[in-house]
Every structure is written in C-alpha cells, then in structure tokens.
Short mmCIF file of C-alpha atoms in Angstrom, two decimals:
data_model
loop_
_atom_site.label_atom_id
_atom_site.label_comp_id
_atom_site.label_asym_id
_atom_site.label_seq_id
_atom_site.Cartn_x
_atom_site.Cartn_y
_atom_site.Cartn_z
CA MET A 1 14.70 46.73 -15.77
CA SER A 2 16.79 49.72 -15.83
CA LEU A 3 20.33 50.05 -16.93
CA HIS A 4 21.09 51.11 -13.31
CA ASP A 5 19.27 47.82 -12.39
CA MET A 6 21.08 45.64 -15.41
CA MET A 7 24.54 46.77 -14.37
CA GLU A 8 24.47 46.08 -10.52
CA THR A 9 23.20 42.46 -12.04
CA VAL A 10 26.11 41.84 -13.94
CA VAL A 11 28.21 43.40 -11.07
CA ASN A 12 26.91 40.88 -8.56
CA GLY A 13 27.25 38.13 -11.56
CA PHE A 14 31.29 39.29 -11.54
CA GLU A 15 31.35 39.11 -7.80
CA ILE A 16 29.92 36.00 -7.38
CA ALA A 17 32.15 34.25 -9.89
CA GLY A 18 35.38 35.80 -8.59
CA VAL A 19 34.38 34.15 -5.33
CA ALA A 20 33.59 30.80 -6.72
CA ILE A 21 36.67 30.93 -9.00
CA LEU A 22 38.54 31.62 -5.45
CA VAL A 23 36.87 29.09 -3.76
CA VAL A 24 36.30 26.38 -6.11
CA GLY A 25 40.04 26.80 -7.38
CA SER A 26 41.44 26.61 -4.15
CA LEU A 27 39.24 23.55 -2.94
CA VAL A 28 40.62 21.81 -6.30
CA ALA A 29 44.22 22.94 -5.65
CA LEU A 30 44.04 21.37 -2.10
CA VAL A 31 42.10 18.06 -3.11
CA SER A 32 44.98 17.56 -5.88
CA ALA A 33 47.58 18.29 -3.99
CA ALA A 34 46.67 15.83 -1.11
CA ALA A 35 45.76 13.23 -3.74
CA ASN A 36 49.26 13.10 -5.65
CA ALA A 37 51.11 13.57 -1.72
CA ARG A 38 51.53 9.90 -1.75
CA ARG A 39 52.81 9.48 -4.99
CA ASP A 40 55.08 12.92 -5.03
CA GLY A 41 55.63 13.27 -1.30
CA ALA A 42 54.61 15.78 1.62
CA ARG A 43 57.06 19.07 0.11
CA ALA A 44 55.84 18.46 -3.62
CA ALA A 45 52.42 18.53 -2.57
CA TYR A 46 52.76 21.72 -0.71
CA GLN A 47 54.22 22.98 -3.46
CA GLN A 48 51.34 22.05 -5.94
CA ALA A 49 48.89 23.56 -3.24
CA ARG A 50 50.55 26.94 -3.19
CA GLN A 51 51.01 27.13 -6.84
CA GLY A 52 47.03 25.85 -7.50
CA ILE A 53 46.01 28.34 -4.80
CA GLY A 54 48.12 31.27 -6.24
CA ARG A 55 46.87 30.82 -9.51
CA ALA A 56 42.99 30.43 -8.41
CA ILE A 57 43.81 33.68 -6.34
CA LEU A 58 45.24 35.61 -9.64
CA LEU A 59 42.06 34.43 -11.44
CA GLY A 60 39.88 35.47 -9.00
CA LEU A 61 41.42 38.98 -8.20
CA GLU A 62 41.15 39.25 -12.19
CA VAL A 63 37.21 38.82 -11.98
CA LEU A 64 36.79 40.70 -9.01
CA ILE A 65 38.66 43.58 -10.24
CA ILE A 66 35.96 43.49 -13.00
CA ALA A 67 33.20 43.76 -11.32
CA ASP A 68 34.79 47.24 -9.77
CA ILE A 69 35.22 48.38 -13.02
CA VAL A 70 31.74 47.71 -14.18
CA LEU A 71 30.60 49.40 -10.71
CA THR A 72 32.46 52.30 -11.26
CA ILE A 73 31.98 53.59 -14.83
CA THR A 74 28.33 52.14 -14.68
CA VAL A 75 26.37 52.25 -11.45
CA ASP A 76 28.61 54.79 -8.90
CA ARG A 77 29.85 57.58 -10.75
CA THR A 78 31.58 59.41 -8.30
CA LEU A 79 34.89 60.76 -7.72
CA GLU A 80 35.05 58.88 -4.59
CA SER A 81 34.12 55.39 -6.51
CA ALA A 82 36.57 56.52 -8.83
CA VAL A 83 39.71 56.97 -5.95
CA THR A 84 38.37 53.63 -4.77
CA LEU A 85 38.88 52.24 -7.91
CA GLY A 86 42.29 53.73 -8.24
CA LEU A 87 43.34 51.94 -5.11
CA ILE A 88 41.71 48.62 -5.25
CA VAL A 89 43.48 48.25 -8.62
CA LEU A 90 46.76 49.35 -7.23
CA VAL A 91 46.62 46.87 -4.32
CA ARG A 92 45.43 44.06 -7.00
CA THR A 93 48.52 45.06 -9.46
CA PHE A 94 50.51 44.41 -5.96
CA LEU A 95 48.97 41.00 -5.31
CA SER A 96 49.30 39.91 -8.69
CA PHE A 97 52.77 41.00 -8.78
CA SER A 98 53.60 39.80 -5.89
CA LEU A 99 52.04 36.32 -6.52
CA GLU A 100 53.30 35.93 -9.89
CA VAL A 101 56.84 36.27 -8.46
CA GLU A 102 56.27 33.64 -5.73
CA LEU A 103 55.03 31.38 -8.15
CA GLU A 104 57.14 31.64 -11.45
CA GLY A 105 60.37 32.19 -8.67
CA THR A 106 61.72 35.12 -10.49
CA LEU A 107 61.17 38.70 -11.32
CA PRO A 108 58.45 38.76 -14.74
CA TRP A 109 61.26 40.92 -16.76
CA ARG A 110 64.08 37.87 -16.00
CA ARG A 111 61.76 35.66 -16.69
CA ARG A 112 63.10 34.99 -20.59
CA ALA A 113 66.84 35.52 -19.45
CA THR A 114 66.52 32.74 -17.38
CA GLY A 115 64.99 30.61 -19.47
CA SER A 116 62.01 29.84 -17.05
CA GLY A 117 58.01 30.36 -18.05
CA SER A 118 55.74 29.14 -20.40
CA THR A 119 57.22 31.00 -23.64
CA THR A 120 59.89 28.24 -24.50
CA VAL A 121 60.91 27.97 -28.46
CA THR A 122 61.78 24.77 -29.69
CA SER A 123 63.88 24.33 -32.63
CA THR A 124 62.95 21.65 -35.08
CA VAL A 125 65.91 21.81 -37.45
CA GLY A 126 67.46 18.31 -38.09
CA ARG A 127 64.55 16.34 -36.78
CA ASP A 128 62.93 14.37 -39.58
CA GLU A 129 62.81 17.36 -41.76
CA PRO A 130 63.80 17.28 -45.42
CA HIS A 131 66.80 18.94 -46.39
CA ALA A 132 67.49 21.18 -49.16
CA GLY A 133 68.67 17.94 -51.12
CA GLY A 134 65.52 16.07 -50.14
CA SER A 135 67.07 13.74 -47.78
CA SER A 136 65.98 12.88 -44.17
CA VAL A 137 67.83 13.18 -40.98
CA SER A 138 66.97 11.12 -38.25
CA SER A 139 68.28 11.32 -35.07
#
C-alpha cells in the first residue's frame, strides 16, 4: 500500500467518523430530549434537543475539517484544492461561530463578562478550611 492510498484510507476514516458523529449525536440528542419531555416539558425538551444537535454538528464539523486538511496536504496537492480547503475552513468557522453563539446565548468574548460559560472559578476561602490560627470555620 502506497502512502497516497494510505492517506486516502485515513481521509475516508475521518469522513466516516464525522458523519457518524453527526448522525449518532443528533439521534442521541433527540432521544434524550424526547425521554425528558414528560419530566421537563416540551419547551425544555426542545431546547435540550437543539443544544445537543448543535454540539453534535460542531464536533462533526471539526472531524470533517480534519479530513479535508489531510486530503489537501497529503493526497490532492493543487492550488484548486488549497482554495477549496480555505473556503471550507471559512464556512466551517462561520458555522461554528454561529452555533456557539446560538448554544451559549452570548458572543464568545462576552462570556466571561456575563458569567456564562463553563469556566467558573469558585472560591473556597472560609469553607471548612483552617485559618492562620489553626481553627476551622463552618458555614
């Protein structure tokens, strides 16, 4: 097997993985939302489905762009394929940005200012920790 053939196999693997992530991730999100619809209500289930599908799309796009990059740098080294890759990256970046804003409800650079997002720092000062005098404070 030549390097060219091996890289085409790698690219095919990434493409299959990307599509599988899109399909399986979306199905898992829909099934999970449907299962929680009775408990949480239709509106919450809808939001859960949208967020789950959005995350599946983001991850699937990331994997598919890997396939495009590998294809361009190892298999199809032409100016046309490089331009195509550039356009794909631009479209993917726009989609990712749009999905992130939709999922998080705020612009990425405003996440820290509004306190939303997953990077929350919690202070532990004063919670059952010994102070300088060696005593402990309980809440």
